[in-house]
mmCIF file of C-alpha atoms in Angstrom:
data_model
loop_
_atom_site.group_PDB
_atom_site.id
_atom_site.type_symbol
_atom_site.label_atom_id
_atom_site.label_comp_id
_atom_site.label_asym_id
_atom_site.label_seq_id
_atom_site.Cartn_x
_atom_site.Cartn_y
_atom_site.Cartn_z
ATOM 1 C CA MET A 10 -34.864 52.561 -30.987
ATOM 2 C CA GLY A 11 -32.853 49.923 -32.268
ATOM 3 C CA VAL A 12 -34.782 49.998 -35.333
ATOM 4 C CA PHE A 13 -33.915 53.568 -35.989
ATOM 5 C CA SER A 14 -30.416 53.280 -35.129
ATOM 6 C CA GLU A 15 -29.835 50.674 -37.659
ATOM 7 C CA HIS A 16 -32.273 52.734 -40.172
ATOM 8 C CA PRO A 17 -32.300 57.059 -39.581
ATOM 9 C CA TYR A 18 -35.114 58.674 -40.001
ATOM 10 C CA THR A 19 -35.273 62.525 -39.719
ATOM 11 C CA SER A 20 -36.601 65.534 -41.547
ATOM 12 C CA ILE A 21 -34.461 64.047 -44.520
ATOM 13 C CA THR A 22 -36.575 61.521 -45.266
ATOM 14 C CA THR A 23 -39.705 63.122 -44.091
ATOM 15 C CA THR A 24 -39.040 65.591 -47.155
ATOM 16 C CA LEU A 25 -37.856 62.939 -49.635
ATOM 17 C CA ASP A 26 -41.171 60.885 -48.945
ATOM 18 C CA GLN A 27 -43.142 64.509 -49.548
ATOM 19 C CA ILE A 28 -41.293 65.979 -53.054
ATOM 20 C CA THR A 29 -41.977 62.037 -54.732
ATOM 21 C CA ALA A 30 -44.968 61.907 -53.844
ATOM 22 C CA LEU A 31 -46.092 65.263 -55.795
ATOM 23 C CA PRO A 32 -48.187 65.097 -59.154
ATOM 24 C CA LYS A 33 -46.370 65.582 -61.636
ATOM 25 C CA ASP A 34 -47.935 69.336 -62.696
ATOM 26 C CA GLN A 35 -46.277 70.321 -59.348
ATOM 27 C CA SER A 36 -43.394 68.204 -58.651
ATOM 28 C CA ASP A 37 -40.289 69.920 -60.954
ATOM 29 C CA ASP A 38 -40.828 73.120 -59.026
ATOM 30 C CA VAL A 39 -41.287 72.134 -55.299
ATOM 31 C CA ILE A 40 -38.369 69.466 -55.971
ATOM 32 C CA GLU A 41 -35.811 72.359 -57.430
ATOM 33 C CA SER A 42 -36.547 75.104 -54.468
ATOM 34 C CA THR A 43 -36.947 71.981 -51.901
ATOM 35 C CA ILE A 44 -33.143 70.679 -53.112
ATOM 36 C CA ALA A 45 -30.975 73.142 -51.565
ATOM 37 C CA GLU A 46 -32.644 72.909 -47.322
ATOM 38 C CA LEU A 47 -32.248 68.677 -48.472
ATOM 39 C CA ILE A 48 -28.992 69.233 -49.439
ATOM 40 C CA ASN A 49 -28.035 71.228 -46.328
ATOM 41 C CA SER A 50 -29.700 68.473 -43.734
ATOM 42 C CA ILE A 51 -28.110 65.632 -45.448
ATOM 43 C CA LEU A 52 -24.583 67.155 -44.444
ATOM 44 C CA ILE A 53 -24.695 68.308 -41.571
ATOM 45 C CA SER A 54 -26.505 65.057 -40.475
ATOM 46 C CA SER A 55 -23.756 62.389 -39.672
ATOM 47 C CA THR A 56 -25.915 59.406 -41.078
ATOM 48 C CA GLY A 57 -27.746 62.132 -43.511
ATOM 49 C CA GLN A 58 -26.265 60.498 -46.833
ATOM 50 C CA TYR A 59 -26.456 57.031 -45.991
ATOM 51 C CA GLU A 60 -30.770 57.880 -44.790
ATOM 52 C CA ALA A 61 -30.736 59.690 -48.369
ATOM 53 C CA ALA A 62 -29.371 57.121 -50.336
ATOM 54 C CA ARG A 63 -32.136 54.317 -48.563
ATOM 55 C CA THR A 64 -34.878 56.604 -48.742
ATOM 56 C CA ILE A 65 -34.226 57.133 -52.701
ATOM 57 C CA ARG A 66 -33.404 53.991 -53.425
ATOM 58 C CA LYS A 67 -36.497 52.407 -51.868
ATOM 59 C CA LYS A 68 -38.889 54.507 -53.895
ATOM 60 C CA LEU A 69 -36.823 53.719 -56.831
ATOM 61 C CA LYS A 70 -37.424 50.103 -56.167
ATOM 62 C CA TYR A 71 -40.736 50.071 -54.141
ATOM 63 C CA GLY A 72 -42.472 53.174 -55.276
ATOM 64 C CA SER A 73 -45.219 54.248 -57.878
ATOM 65 C CA LEU A 74 -44.405 55.268 -61.259
ATOM 66 C CA ASN A 75 -44.228 58.522 -60.475
ATOM 67 C CA GLU A 76 -42.485 58.515 -57.326
ATOM 68 C CA HIS A 77 -39.830 56.651 -59.361
ATOM 69 C CA ILE A 78 -39.393 59.122 -61.759
ATOM 70 C CA ASN A 79 -39.492 61.953 -59.066
ATOM 71 C CA ALA A 80 -37.034 60.592 -57.430
ATOM 72 C CA LEU A 81 -35.011 59.771 -60.541
ATOM 73 C CA LYS A 82 -35.028 63.421 -60.692
ATOM 74 C CA VAL A 83 -33.959 63.914 -56.908
ATOM 75 C CA VAL A 84 -30.839 62.185 -57.644
ATOM 76 C CA ASP A 85 -29.900 64.155 -60.370
ATOM 77 C CA LEU A 86 -30.503 67.451 -58.613
ATOM 78 C CA ILE A 87 -28.352 66.365 -55.529
ATOM 79 C CA VAL A 88 -25.891 65.403 -57.463
ATOM 80 C CA GLY A 89 -25.803 68.526 -59.836
ATOM 81 C CA ASN A 90 -25.754 70.427 -56.688
ATOM 82 C CA GLY A 91 -24.097 68.451 -53.732
ATOM 83 C CA GLY A 92 -20.364 68.939 -54.928
ATOM 84 C CA PRO A 93 -17.650 66.059 -53.530
ATOM 85 C CA SER A 94 -19.205 66.176 -50.385
ATOM 86 C CA LEU A 95 -21.529 64.066 -50.918
ATOM 87 C CA SER A 96 -19.184 61.318 -51.733
ATOM 88 C CA GLN A 97 -20.202 59.000 -49.181
ATOM 89 C CA PHE A 98 -24.018 59.548 -51.049
ATOM 90 C CA TYR A 99 -22.368 58.405 -54.500
ATOM 91 C CA HIS A 100 -20.701 55.711 -53.281
ATOM 92 C CA ASP A 101 -23.929 53.770 -51.753
ATOM 93 C CA GLN A 102 -23.446 51.061 -53.618
ATOM 94 C CA LYS A 103 -27.071 50.235 -53.164
ATOM 95 C CA LEU A 104 -28.416 52.725 -54.745
ATOM 96 C CA ILE A 105 -26.014 52.465 -58.215
ATOM 97 C CA ASP A 106 -26.984 48.805 -58.090
ATOM 98 C CA ARG A 107 -30.840 50.458 -58.422
ATOM 99 C CA LEU A 108 -30.278 53.065 -60.727
ATOM 100 C CA ARG A 109 -28.006 50.326 -63.469
ATOM 101 C CA ILE A 110 -31.699 48.538 -62.909
ATOM 102 C CA ASP A 111 -33.317 51.163 -64.151
ATOM 103 C CA THR A 112 -31.296 51.368 -66.916
ATOM 104 C CA ARG A 113 -33.477 47.736 -67.959
ATOM 105 C CA SER A 114 -36.936 48.997 -66.916
ATOM 106 C CA PRO A 115 -39.763 47.392 -69.250
ATOM 107 C CA ASP A 116 -40.901 51.339 -68.050
ATOM 108 C CA LYS A 117 -39.995 53.440 -71.172
ATOM 109 C CA GLN A 118 -40.317 56.577 -69.433
ATOM 110 C CA VAL A 119 -38.091 55.131 -66.247
ATOM 111 C CA GLN A 120 -35.646 53.939 -68.615
ATOM 112 C CA ARG A 121 -34.894 56.585 -70.599
ATOM 113 C CA LEU A 122 -34.493 58.931 -67.533
ATOM 114 C CA ALA A 123 -31.907 56.390 -66.308
ATOM 115 C CA ILE A 124 -30.041 56.387 -69.186
ATOM 116 C CA ARG A 125 -29.772 60.185 -69.694
ATOM 117 C CA LEU A 126 -29.300 60.762 -66.163
ATOM 118 C CA ILE A 127 -26.096 58.250 -66.448
ATOM 119 C CA VAL A 128 -24.888 59.545 -69.836
ATOM 120 C CA GLY A 129 -24.926 62.803 -67.908
ATOM 121 C CA TRP A 130 -22.942 62.275 -65.297
ATOM 122 C CA LYS A 131 -20.338 60.224 -67.393
ATOM 123 C CA GLU A 132 -19.942 63.989 -69.349
ATOM 124 C CA HIS A 133 -19.742 66.615 -66.505
ATOM 125 C CA PHE A 134 -17.862 64.407 -63.821
ATOM 126 C CA GLU A 135 -15.464 61.626 -65.937
ATOM 127 C CA GLY A 136 -12.238 62.205 -64.139
ATOM 128 C CA GLU A 137 -13.323 63.391 -60.339
ATOM 129 C CA LYS A 138 -13.073 60.576 -58.221
ATOM 130 C CA ALA A 139 -15.520 61.656 -55.841
ATOM 131 C CA TYR A 140 -18.425 60.837 -58.704
ATOM 132 C CA ALA A 141 -16.406 57.505 -60.101
ATOM 133 C CA PRO A 142 -19.020 55.113 -59.104
ATOM 134 C CA LEU A 143 -22.175 57.293 -60.909
ATOM 135 C CA VAL A 144 -19.366 57.917 -63.901
ATOM 136 C CA GLN A 145 -18.753 53.550 -63.507
ATOM 137 C CA LEU A 146 -22.278 53.458 -64.509
ATOM 138 C CA PHE A 147 -21.924 54.495 -68.065
ATOM 139 C CA TYR A 148 -19.365 51.322 -68.531
ATOM 140 C CA SER A 149 -20.901 48.848 -66.304
ATOM 141 C CA CYS A 150 -24.329 49.222 -68.264
ATOM 142 C CA LYS A 151 -22.587 48.785 -71.537
ATOM 143 C CA LEU A 152 -24.399 51.943 -72.868
ATOM 144 C CA SER A 153 -23.764 53.159 -77.013
ATOM 145 C CA LYS A 154 -25.360 54.852 -79.513
ATOM 146 C CA SER A 155 -28.213 53.358 -80.685
ATOM 147 C CA LYS A 156 -28.572 51.719 -83.814
ATOM 148 C CA ARG A 157 -31.873 51.851 -84.069
ATOM 149 C CA ILE A 158 -32.142 54.362 -87.425
ATOM 150 C CA VAL A 159 -35.210 55.421 -88.623
ATOM 151 C CA PRO A 160 -35.796 54.345 -92.859
ATOM 152 C CA ASP A 161 -34.162 56.735 -95.110
ATOM 153 C CA PHE A 162 -37.409 58.400 -96.905
ATOM 154 C CA MET A 163 -35.621 60.682 -98.792
ATOM 155 C CA ASN A 164 -34.436 57.868 -100.649
ATOM 156 C CA ASP A 165 -37.186 55.565 -101.423
ATOM 157 C CA GLN A 166 -37.451 54.182 -104.386
ATOM 158 C CA VAL A 167 -40.338 55.023 -106.537
ATOM 159 C CA ASP A 168 -43.111 52.756 -107.509
ATOM 160 C CA GLN A 169 -42.379 51.478 -110.908
ATOM 161 C CA THR A 170 -46.119 50.175 -111.634
ATOM 162 C CA PRO A 171 -48.681 52.588 -110.342
ATOM 163 C CA PHE A 172 -50.503 52.443 -113.275
ATOM 164 C CA GLU A 173 -51.221 50.735 -116.209
ATOM 165 C CA GLU A 174 -48.671 51.430 -119.037
ATOM 166 C CA TYR A 175 -49.186 51.668 -122.761
ATOM 167 C CA TYR A 176 -47.284 52.870 -125.341
ATOM 168 C CA GLU A 177 -47.648 55.327 -127.777
ATOM 169 C CA ASP A 178 -45.520 54.348 -130.931
ATOM 170 C CA GLU A 179 -46.881 51.061 -131.669
ATOM 171 C CA ASP A 180 -44.864 50.542 -134.754
ATOM 172 C CA VAL A 181 -41.630 50.781 -132.363
ATOM 173 C CA GLN A 182 -42.723 46.873 -131.079
ATOM 174 C CA SER A 183 -42.435 45.595 -134.771
ATOM 175 C CA MET A 184 -39.017 47.659 -135.214
ATOM 176 C CA ILE A 185 -37.489 45.188 -132.106
ATOM 177 C CA THR A 186 -36.854 41.827 -133.577
ATOM 178 C CA THR A 187 -35.513 38.909 -132.518
ATOM 179 C CA GLU A 188 -32.539 39.300 -134.887
ATOM 180 C CA SER A 189 -31.577 42.611 -132.985
ATOM 181 C CA LEU A 190 -31.277 39.789 -129.689
ATOM 182 C CA PRO A 191 -28.792 37.788 -128.419
ATOM 183 C CA ASP A 192 -30.109 34.243 -127.957
ATOM 184 C CA GLU A 193 -30.646 34.598 -124.509
ATOM 185 C CA GLN A 194 -33.100 37.136 -124.209
ATOM 186 C CA ILE A 195 -34.857 35.531 -127.311
ATOM 187 C CA LYS A 196 -35.451 32.592 -124.634
ATOM 188 C CA THR A 197 -36.458 35.176 -121.856
ATOM 189 C CA TYR A 198 -38.942 37.904 -123.794
ATOM 190 C CA HIS A 199 -41.879 35.870 -125.414
ATOM 191 C CA THR A 200 -43.693 39.437 -126.133
ATOM 192 C CA ASN A 201 -43.617 42.164 -128.114
ATOM 193 C CA LYS A 202 -45.081 43.720 -125.044
ATOM 194 C CA GLU A 203 -42.334 42.803 -122.469
ATOM 195 C CA LEU A 204 -40.219 44.250 -124.875
ATOM 196 C CA ASP A 205 -41.721 47.662 -124.954
ATOM 197 C CA ARG A 206 -41.440 47.649 -121.231
ATOM 198 C CA LYS A 207 -38.033 46.612 -121.224
ATOM 199 C CA PHE A 208 -36.558 49.055 -123.443
ATOM 200 C CA LYS A 209 -39.552 51.712 -123.801
ATOM 201 C CA ILE A 210 -41.000 54.590 -121.415
ATOM 202 C CA PRO A 211 -43.888 53.807 -120.478
ATOM 203 C CA LYS A 212 -47.336 57.173 -121.426
ATOM 204 C CA ILE A 213 -50.095 57.717 -119.313
ATOM 205 C CA ASN A 214 -54.049 57.046 -120.046
ATOM 206 C CA TYR A 215 -55.038 60.362 -118.996
ATOM 207 C CA ILE A 216 -58.827 59.175 -119.510
ATOM 208 C CA ALA A 217 -58.137 55.906 -117.289
ATOM 209 C CA GLU A 218 -55.448 57.695 -114.935
ATOM 210 C CA LYS A 219 -56.751 60.632 -114.019
ATOM 211 C CA PRO A 220 -58.878 60.022 -111.453
ATOM 212 C CA ARG A 221 -56.493 57.762 -110.060
ATOM 213 C CA ILE A 222 -54.026 60.569 -109.706
ATOM 214 C CA GLN A 223 -56.490 62.476 -108.064
ATOM 215 C CA LYS A 224 -57.998 60.055 -105.547
ATOM 216 C CA LEU A 225 -53.763 59.442 -104.342
ATOM 217 C CA ILE A 226 -53.240 62.729 -103.944
ATOM 218 C CA ALA A 227 -56.563 62.954 -101.491
ATOM 219 C CA GLU A 228 -55.111 59.987 -99.971
ATOM 220 C CA ALA A 229 -51.539 61.508 -99.491
ATOM 221 C CA MET A 230 -52.880 64.735 -97.861
ATOM 222 C CA SER A 231 -54.946 62.329 -95.720
ATOM 223 C CA SER A 232 -52.421 60.200 -94.578
ATOM 224 C CA ALA A 233 -50.179 63.122 -93.750
ATOM 225 C CA THR A 234 -52.365 64.780 -91.717
ATOM 226 C CA ILE A 235 -52.557 61.524 -90.153
ATOM 227 C CA LEU A 236 -49.950 61.253 -89.204
ATOM 228 C CA LYS A 237 -48.757 64.835 -88.052
ATOM 229 C CA ASN A 238 -51.646 63.740 -85.785
ATOM 230 C CA SER A 239 -50.579 60.886 -84.556
ATOM 231 C CA LEU A 240 -47.027 62.718 -83.697
ATOM 232 C CA GLU A 241 -48.797 65.515 -81.624
ATOM 233 C CA THR A 242 -50.314 62.791 -79.485
ATOM 234 C CA LEU A 243 -47.082 61.465 -78.089
ATOM 235 C CA LYS A 244 -46.920 61.309 -74.374
ATOM 236 C CA ASP A 245 -43.832 63.273 -73.389
ATOM 237 C CA GLY A 246 -40.714 60.905 -73.102
ATOM 238 C CA GLU A 247 -42.501 59.064 -75.967
ATOM 239 C CA LEU A 248 -40.776 58.432 -79.203
ATOM 240 C CA SER A 249 -42.529 58.095 -82.051
ATOM 241 C CA VAL A 250 -40.149 54.973 -83.333
ATOM 242 C CA ASP A 251 -41.943 53.146 -80.133
ATOM 243 C CA ASN A 252 -45.651 54.153 -81.246
ATOM 244 C CA ASP A 253 -47.333 51.126 -82.936
ATOM 245 C CA LYS A 254 -49.945 53.947 -84.453
ATOM 246 C CA CYS A 255 -47.195 56.613 -85.540
ATOM 247 C CA VAL A 256 -45.371 54.000 -87.384
ATOM 248 C CA ILE A 257 -47.892 51.681 -89.165
ATOM 249 C CA GLU A 258 -48.806 55.543 -90.537
ATOM 250 C CA PHE A 259 -44.945 56.370 -90.855
ATOM 251 C CA GLY A 260 -44.663 53.087 -93.231
ATOM 252 C CA LYS A 261 -48.481 54.220 -95.249
ATOM 253 C CA CYS A 262 -46.956 57.462 -96.263
ATOM 254 C CA ARG A 263 -43.951 56.224 -97.543
ATOM 255 C CA GLN A 264 -45.433 53.865 -100.193
ATOM 256 C CA ILE A 265 -48.263 56.404 -101.242
ATOM 257 C CA ARG A 266 -44.986 58.877 -101.713
ATOM 258 C CA ARG A 267 -43.960 55.838 -103.997
ATOM 259 C CA LYS A 268 -46.864 56.338 -106.011
ATOM 260 C CA VAL A 269 -46.915 60.265 -106.002
ATOM 261 C CA LEU A 270 -43.305 60.284 -107.044
ATOM 262 C CA ARG A 271 -44.155 57.704 -109.757
ATOM 263 C CA TYR A 272 -46.692 59.884 -111.339
ATOM 264 C CA LEU A 273 -44.522 63.078 -110.975
ATOM 265 C CA GLN A 274 -41.606 61.355 -113.076
ATOM 266 C CA LEU A 275 -44.487 61.120 -115.623
ATOM 267 C CA VAL A 276 -47.172 63.740 -115.981
ATOM 268 C CA ASP A 277 -46.917 66.575 -117.952
ATOM 269 C CA LEU A 278 -50.475 68.265 -117.348
ATOM 270 C CA GLU A 279 -50.332 71.431 -115.365
ATOM 271 C CA ASP A 280 -53.584 70.593 -113.230
ATOM 272 C CA LEU A 281 -51.830 67.292 -112.028
ATOM 273 C CA VAL A 282 -48.104 68.468 -111.476
ATOM 274 C CA GLY A 283 -49.092 71.260 -109.112
ATOM 275 C CA PRO A 284 -51.521 69.274 -107.189
ATOM 276 C CA LEU A 285 -49.384 65.819 -106.904
ATOM 277 C CA ILE A 286 -45.795 68.400 -106.321
ATOM 278 C CA HIS A 287 -48.043 69.259 -103.311
ATOM 279 C CA ALA A 288 -48.806 65.970 -102.224
ATOM 280 C CA ASN A 289 -45.371 65.306 -102.156
ATOM 281 C CA GLU A 290 -44.473 68.510 -100.102
ATOM 282 C CA GLU A 291 -46.818 67.237 -97.243
ATOM 283 C CA LEU A 292 -45.973 64.010 -96.625
ATOM 284 C CA VAL A 293 -42.268 64.790 -97.082
ATOM 285 C CA ALA A 294 -43.361 67.563 -93.999
ATOM 286 C CA ALA A 295 -44.863 64.576 -91.907
ATOM 287 C CA LEU A 296 -42.147 62.219 -92.354
ATOM 288 C CA SER A 297 -39.710 64.102 -91.462
ATOM 289 C CA LYS A 298 -41.620 65.460 -88.208
ATOM 290 C CA TYR A 299 -41.672 61.325 -87.715
ATOM 291 C CA GLU A 300 -37.699 61.345 -88.254
ATOM 292 C CA GLU A 301 -37.332 64.063 -86.000
ATOM 293 C CA LYS A 302 -39.327 62.630 -82.959
ATOM 294 C CA ALA A 303 -37.760 59.238 -83.344
ATOM 295 C CA ALA A 304 -34.858 60.939 -81.239
ATOM 296 C CA ASP A 305 -35.212 63.569 -78.209
ATOM 297 C CA THR A 306 -33.754 67.092 -78.951
ATOM 298 C CA ASP A 307 -30.659 65.870 -76.393
ATOM 299 C CA SER A 308 -28.927 63.500 -77.874
ATOM 300 C CA LEU A 309 -28.211 61.625 -74.632
ATOM 301 C CA ASP A 310 -31.368 60.311 -75.627
ATOM 302 C CA GLU A 311 -29.711 58.551 -78.986
ATOM 303 C CA TYR A 312 -28.232 55.948 -75.626
ATOM 304 C CA GLU A 313 -29.376 52.833 -75.597
ATOM 305 C CA GLU A 314 -28.646 49.642 -72.771
ATOM 306 C CA PHE A 315 -27.439 46.167 -73.885
ATOM 307 C CA ASP A 316 -28.560 43.985 -71.147
ATOM 308 C CA GLU A 317 -27.101 40.817 -70.341
ATOM 309 C CA GLU A 318 -29.302 39.660 -68.697
ATOM 310 C CA GLU A 319 -27.794 39.515 -64.968
ATOM 311 C CA ASP A 320 -29.868 38.379 -62.259
ATOM 312 C CA VAL A 321 -29.852 40.043 -59.039
ATOM 313 C CA ASP A 322 -31.953 39.023 -55.880
ATOM 314 C CA GLU A 323 -34.928 41.522 -55.018
ATOM 315 C CA SER A 324 -36.300 39.883 -52.473
ATOM 316 C CA ASN A 325 -35.149 42.086 -49.364
ATOM 317 C CA ASP A 326 -32.896 44.672 -49.047
ATOM 318 C CA ASP A 327 -30.783 43.345 -46.439
ATOM 319 C CA LEU A 328 -26.775 42.518 -46.104
ATOM 320 C CA SER A 329 -27.241 39.278 -48.003
ATOM 321 C CA GLU A 330 -28.766 41.012 -50.965
ATOM 322 C CA GLN A 331 -25.538 43.819 -50.549
ATOM 323 C CA THR A 332 -23.725 40.894 -51.208
ATOM 324 C CA GLU A 333 -25.523 39.018 -53.738
ATOM 325 C CA ILE A 334 -25.640 42.477 -56.372
ATOM 326 C CA GLU A 335 -21.415 42.693 -55.758
ATOM 327 C CA ASP A 336 -20.920 38.893 -56.726
ATOM 328 C CA SER A 337 -23.496 39.657 -59.958
ATOM 329 C CA LEU A 338 -21.437 43.368 -60.394
ATOM 330 C CA SER A 339 -18.269 41.467 -60.204
ATOM 331 C CA LYS A 340 -19.026 39.479 -63.900
ATOM 332 C CA LEU A 341 -19.359 42.215 -65.581
ATOM 333 C CA ASP A 342 -16.707 43.213 -68.313
ATOM 334 C CA ILE A 343 -16.698 46.822 -67.145
ATOM 335 C CA SER A 344 -14.200 48.860 -69.366
ATOM 336 C CA HIS A 345 -11.905 51.513 -68.517
ATOM 337 C CA LYS A 346 -12.279 49.749 -65.075
ATOM 338 C CA LYS A 347 -11.160 52.327 -62.107
ATOM 339 C CA ALA A 348 -11.396 51.943 -58.142
ATOM 340 C CA PRO A 349 -13.881 53.975 -56.174
ATOM 341 C CA PRO A 350 -12.157 56.028 -53.409
ATOM 342 C CA PRO A 351 -12.897 54.524 -50.053
ATOM 343 C CA ILE A 352 -16.301 55.523 -48.109
ATOM 344 C CA PRO A 353 -15.610 57.545 -45.120
ATOM 345 C CA SER A 354 -16.482 55.654 -42.215
ATOM 346 C CA LYS A 355 -17.684 58.694 -40.764
ATOM 347 C CA LYS A 356 -18.414 62.511 -41.433
ATOM 348 C CA PRO A 357 -14.964 63.842 -40.944
ATOM 349 C CA ASN A 358 -14.169 67.036 -39.086
ATOM 350 C CA PRO A 359 -14.498 70.387 -40.697
ATOM 351 C CA GLU A 360 -10.994 71.509 -41.986
ATOM 352 C CA PRO A 361 -10.392 75.769 -41.565
ATOM 353 C CA ASN A 362 -9.024 75.420 -45.588
ATOM 354 C CA ASN A 363 -11.430 73.476 -46.900
ATOM 355 C CA PRO A 364 -13.682 74.642 -48.858
ATOM 356 C CA PHE A 365 -16.087 71.804 -48.538
ATOM 357 C CA SER A 366 -15.566 71.097 -45.011
ATOM 358 C CA ASP A 367 -18.222 73.507 -44.196
ATOM 359 C CA PRO A 368 -21.904 72.297 -45.480
ATOM 360 C CA PHE A 369 -22.893 76.238 -45.130
ATOM 361 C CA SER A 370 -20.232 76.971 -47.264
ATOM 362 C CA ASP A 371 -20.953 79.309 -51.036
ATOM 363 C CA ASN A 372 -18.626 76.053 -52.531
ATOM 364 C CA HIS A 373 -21.337 74.003 -52.154
ATOM 365 C CA GLY A 374 -23.851 75.661 -54.078
ATOM 366 C CA VAL A 375 -26.343 74.910 -52.372
ATOM 367 C CA GLY A 376 -27.625 78.974 -51.422
ATOM 368 C CA GLY A 377 -30.681 78.332 -52.895
ATOM 369 C CA ILE A 378 -30.256 78.082 -56.571
ATOM 370 C CA VAL A 379 -30.147 75.418 -58.312
ATOM 371 C CA HIS A 380 -27.331 74.870 -60.833
ATOM 372 C CA ASP A 381 -29.235 73.653 -64.401
ATOM 373 C CA VAL A 382 -25.987 72.409 -65.766
ATOM 374 C CA HIS A 383 -27.628 68.693 -66.691
ATOM 375 C CA LEU A 384 -31.175 68.447 -65.884
ATOM 376 C CA PRO A 385 -32.073 66.222 -68.955
ATOM 377 C CA TRP A 386 -35.722 65.753 -67.421
ATOM 378 C CA LYS A 387 -36.063 69.057 -67.845
ATOM 379 C CA LYS A 388 -38.260 70.416 -71.053
#
């Protein structure tokens, strides 16, 4: 009993073990349907909040990727439905630290989900004392808007030399003499051809260029299709800017579009202008889709974490670990620092006029309905 008295093991742990182990295709529905009963179990147990926090942080620290993701979802549902009565759970320092570590996770899926949860808590609960540690995570992790920007492909400069240029009016070459030019330019431009390139609009030799234009149109259509297909293969939560193949195909489409734009400036044959316009439209559609998938539709995914590489000792989970974590956190430059409310030493006695004193009160919002006010991990 000594071990169990130190670390309680009840139906709370059993339930958390079961729902975090669920496969991805089942987890969301089961977790949501179980969360109300789980929160009630946590509230009626004197050690429920400590036990839940400890079990969840173990999943975050030692669990598989699937357990890790599910544990984050459980935390979000507990926070969104537990109400202020779960203040002790929200103030569990080890759990808070695990969440902070997740914002630096090498796994992009874990990192993004953790960041999105923290940003969401900040937006929903800022100013509420019971949730102060969760809100403070936003500042201690130094979250800010991502500076990563997709290149503005709509303002790409045209390719100036996609073909061999020639000039119809050869007499113009003899009209431009060195007498009309400053001494500096006489020294710079040595041939009439160079002068024509500087002062005249080039013409297209359709006999030589038509096959190349047709080939370019085919390449444009193919590249646009490849980029679109690559974007369709992105995993859940994966951004286009993080996928090497998508980044490469995006660059190819931009390069081809520059040549297409150059031909559109000069080509005047109907049988080429129409296909060139269509090719440009397909490229723009593919490039725009890449841009859309560069950031999640949820604006919370535009945040990223700027890490100062604090060292946190993860070798054990006892009192010494707690001390080291607190020492590490004390060195952080935290803006808007607010002292969190004290952790209650024991569960307070129910008060007749306190709507949160009764764990079965409707005010807790756990009557079998999950309040979908946040849930950034939901599609």
